[in-house]
Amino acid sequence: MTGSGPGSPLGLHRVLEPAGVLPQAAWRLDASPGLWQDEVRVRVERLNLDAASFRQLREATGGGAPAMRAEVGRIVAERGKMQNPVTGSGGMLTGLVEETGPDSPLGLAPGDRIATLVSLSLTPLVITDGLAGWDGRSEQVPCRGHAILFGRSIATVLPADLPGPLALAVLDVCGAPALTGRVVSEAAGRAAGGPPVVAVLGAAGKSGSLSAVAARRAGAGRVIGVVPSEAEAATLRAAGLADEVVIADARDPVALAAAVHGAGGPAAVTVVCVDVPGCEGGAVLATADGGTVIFFSMATSFTAAALGAEGAAADVTMLIGTGYVPGHARLALDLVRCEPGVRGLFEARVTEGARDGKVEA
Amino acid sequence: MTGSGPGSPLGLHRVLEPAGVLPQAAWRLDASPGLWQDEVRVRVERLNLDAASFRQLREATGGGAPAMRAEVGRIVAERGKMQNPVTGSGGMLTGLVEETGPDSPLGLAPGDRIATLVSLSLTPLVITDGLAGWDGRSEQVPCRGHAILFGRSIATVLPADLPGPLALAVLDVCGAPALTGRVVSEAAGRAAGGPPVVAVLGAAGKSGSLSAVAARRAGAGRVIGVVPSEAEAATLRAAGLADEVVIADARDPVALAAAVHGAGGPAAVTVVCVDVPGCEGGAVLATADGGTVIFFSMATSFTAAALGAEGAAADVTMLIGTGYVPGHARLALDLVRCEPGVRGLFEARVTEGARDGKVEA
């Protein structure tokens, strides 16, 4: 069943339907284990579902282990990849390199323990253990099976100095700090009125905490961390990642804008890292004219953002946050190594997930 | 039934459900005719449905006049605004100012013939004639009824020197040339390798043709116009708006990228003006590393764009095209006045709509 040709670096040869689209846009992929010449097969150890998808699955199934396992298993069996049909998003995975095609440009060798830096939504995947080791309560899913990397499917060898679950959690969101740093750095370079104010919505979360730190390093004059609850506010204050911590529901545009304005806003750069729908309008209102909003949440609605800004006559630049910026993995891992506040936050989340697991298992 | 207070400039006082969201995000608005102090009531003459919504309605109903009238009527009666529940988008309208609240900041007077520059998706609207004058075949919908403008609902008095339907068609898409011009101008300012190559997908359409001209004026070195058919290619060539005209299906990422590369690409700036879903991956592949994609199509999927760029390991900046950039209305009208190629294209489209109408009416 090995592919006969060199394969497309984008994986087009694995698209079963509809024909001609990219793997990410495909309904169904061929996840058979035989390799085309530039592919790599990975023995999967763990899936990391993206936050928006995990939340949707939990709400749709009720969150019990059997229902969660069945639903993820059904999606992967049907589509040949883990792409949540409601959110369109996926996540990433870790595993051991099992076999590399002779023409693979990825520089990986059998036995390497790697994390994928492309989305599960375009990665051919077969699950063989029914996800028996998953309690359904953590985004990190112990999993046996195999996955396929294409010529352009970037992946990184897991660092030896960080625990695997911690590294996976960091790499899952590593595009956010990289792009935030780039945008804040540009804003700082042209700021007429001093170093830019940056608001991070969901600043106590994974992508949010890394983005807050990246913003500060890139020259932010003031980082405003927005969180939904007093508990998260306490966590964020203890971590020391933001100059101001405010509590607001990001789905309430008026309350959100008031909170950010009251903490020294409006923001020159607003970073949206919350995984619930409906935050577009508030993000726009929290941002100064001429400023930039970066949407990292997979729950973002394109039309809501476009028409919301128009409706408020707001002259803001709105960026679709992508998971790929050159050097993003190294930057994010370095932030966790050097910033005890971020590391503590990530370790608490990873431990919490594991503990939750034990409670139910 | 007149509002008792000053009203919120964003129209929050008209939101019926869910509570607390902006009018654009609301399911249902209060479209009653009584004015809050900073509002304006418009006697509607014509709706201009946005292209993505019009296409969806036509495909869902079959396109016959009675079905189209019934569906638009049903949506407006149910929601108090014309927001297509599938696409989330709306359009705009023209009409006569009927009454202005004492505190309206819009500078309008009763009798002014205006076009709204905010989306119908956030504009309270009541239809009173059952859309009897609409044949269902044109995006421009003759309509009687009233609409409400909030304090921040920008609107413009229709120019005296251009026919109303032509001006409406131009104003409907006036955000696209303004933002395209800004982005191309920035790219030209920092281009190391000479004036930037700009690809416009859907270059024979309304927003596409205006964007192509705006790109050239902003310093593009080469404008590549992409169209889906030989007929549109002939139109675009005759109009002289692009340096290269290529035919490709924008939903086929490989074919699109090959066409743009073959015409002098990849593009430093790619402008997506097609109203069908599934163009995200191709737009990313047509764009050079370090380049920018501007998505104007309301059929754009946020996750498809974000994950598609990640999956291709493409370092591109992706912008959510907004309908508001300061000065956008004047810029677009000036382009139509000064560029006979664009004007011809718009006049043909407007006439075609009217002729189609007569055929069926």
XYZ file of C-alpha atoms in Angstrom, chain A residues 10 12 20-22 24-25 83 87-91 117-122 152-154 179 182 251-254 280-282 285 289 295-326, chain B residues 10 12 20-22 24-25 83 87-91 117-122 152-154 179 182 251-254 280-282 285 289 295-326:
130
model
C 1.194 19.475 0.833
C -2.730 16.385 -1.916
C -8.475 18.831 -5.453
C -8.694 20.610 -2.114
C -5.926 20.857 0.470
C -7.113 20.825 5.802
C -10.193 21.576 3.702
C -10.942 17.632 12.672
C -15.294 24.069 14.999
C -13.185 23.003 11.995
C -10.161 22.832 14.268
C -7.947 19.994 15.443
C -4.926 20.242 17.701
C 3.452 21.773 14.482
C 0.737 21.439 11.862
C -2.871 20.951 12.818
C -4.489 17.580 13.376
C -7.124 18.921 10.987
C -4.821 18.050 8.081
C 5.777 20.364 4.414
C 4.270 19.135 7.714
C 6.642 20.770 10.135
C 2.927 36.609 16.098
C 6.058 40.568 15.921
C -18.513 38.266 25.227
C -19.961 41.426 26.752
C -18.580 44.149 24.470
C -19.515 47.096 26.627
C -15.207 39.915 18.217
C -17.171 43.073 19.004
C -15.651 43.602 22.414
C -14.198 48.239 21.015
C -8.254 53.687 16.296
C -7.614 36.702 16.722
C -6.087 33.410 17.883
C -9.327 31.809 19.049
C -10.607 29.119 16.711
C -14.073 30.199 17.832
C -13.688 33.482 15.932
C -16.324 34.280 13.300
C -14.957 35.970 10.202
C -18.168 37.851 9.432
C -18.728 38.897 13.036
C -15.256 40.447 13.118
C -15.515 42.133 9.723
C -19.025 43.484 10.176
C -18.553 44.304 13.841
C -15.655 46.624 13.095
C -17.610 48.205 10.269
C -20.655 48.655 12.484
C -18.612 50.490 15.094
C -16.861 52.577 12.410
C -13.638 51.309 13.959
C -10.422 51.732 11.988
C -8.610 48.677 13.314
C -6.410 46.148 11.564
C -7.711 42.631 12.219
C -5.336 39.703 11.852
C -6.159 36.028 11.505
C -3.726 34.444 13.938
C -1.887 31.625 12.250
C -0.081 28.779 13.946
C 3.032 29.278 11.873
C 5.650 31.971 12.270
C 9.287 31.055 11.611
C -23.669 51.638 18.966
C -27.284 48.637 22.213
C -25.768 42.735 26.038
C -24.349 41.939 22.609
C -23.763 44.424 19.810
C -24.448 42.953 14.615
C -24.169 39.915 16.887
C -28.891 39.444 8.278
C -23.674 33.720 5.893
C -24.046 36.165 8.782
C -23.779 38.999 6.306
C -26.180 41.702 5.138
C -25.517 44.444 2.640
C -22.037 52.510 5.095
C -22.717 50.100 7.929
C -24.000 46.620 7.280
C -27.680 45.711 7.080
C -26.719 43.019 9.572
C -26.877 45.621 12.338
C -22.144 55.692 15.005
C -23.931 54.284 11.927
C -22.031 56.094 9.234
C -7.780 48.769 2.579
C -3.284 51.013 2.258
C -11.285 26.937 -4.954
C -8.598 24.764 -6.552
C -5.484 25.685 -4.565
C -2.959 24.021 -6.835
C -8.438 30.255 1.658
C -5.812 27.627 0.846
C -5.262 28.780 -2.717
C -0.311 29.316 -1.718
C 6.566 34.255 2.173
C -9.906 38.437 2.759
C -12.902 40.523 1.697
C -15.211 37.638 0.891
C -17.931 37.088 3.480
C -17.659 33.407 2.563
C -14.232 33.235 4.217
C -13.786 30.658 6.987
C -11.606 31.828 9.860
C -10.371 28.356 10.763
C -9.748 27.357 7.152
C -7.534 30.411 6.706
C -5.669 30.023 10.003
C -5.105 26.290 9.758
C -4.491 26.321 6.013
C -1.581 28.718 6.376
C -0.216 26.668 9.244
C -0.568 23.454 7.252
C 1.425 24.899 4.377
C 4.036 26.350 6.765
C 3.340 29.654 5.063
C 4.549 32.829 6.750
C 1.839 35.156 5.485
C -0.048 37.944 7.211
C -3.800 37.380 6.878
C -6.140 40.331 7.238
C -9.872 40.312 7.882
C -11.102 42.877 5.373
C -13.352 45.368 7.078
C -15.890 47.594 5.430
C -14.585 50.671 7.225
C -11.462 52.639 6.472
C -11.579 56.419 6.904
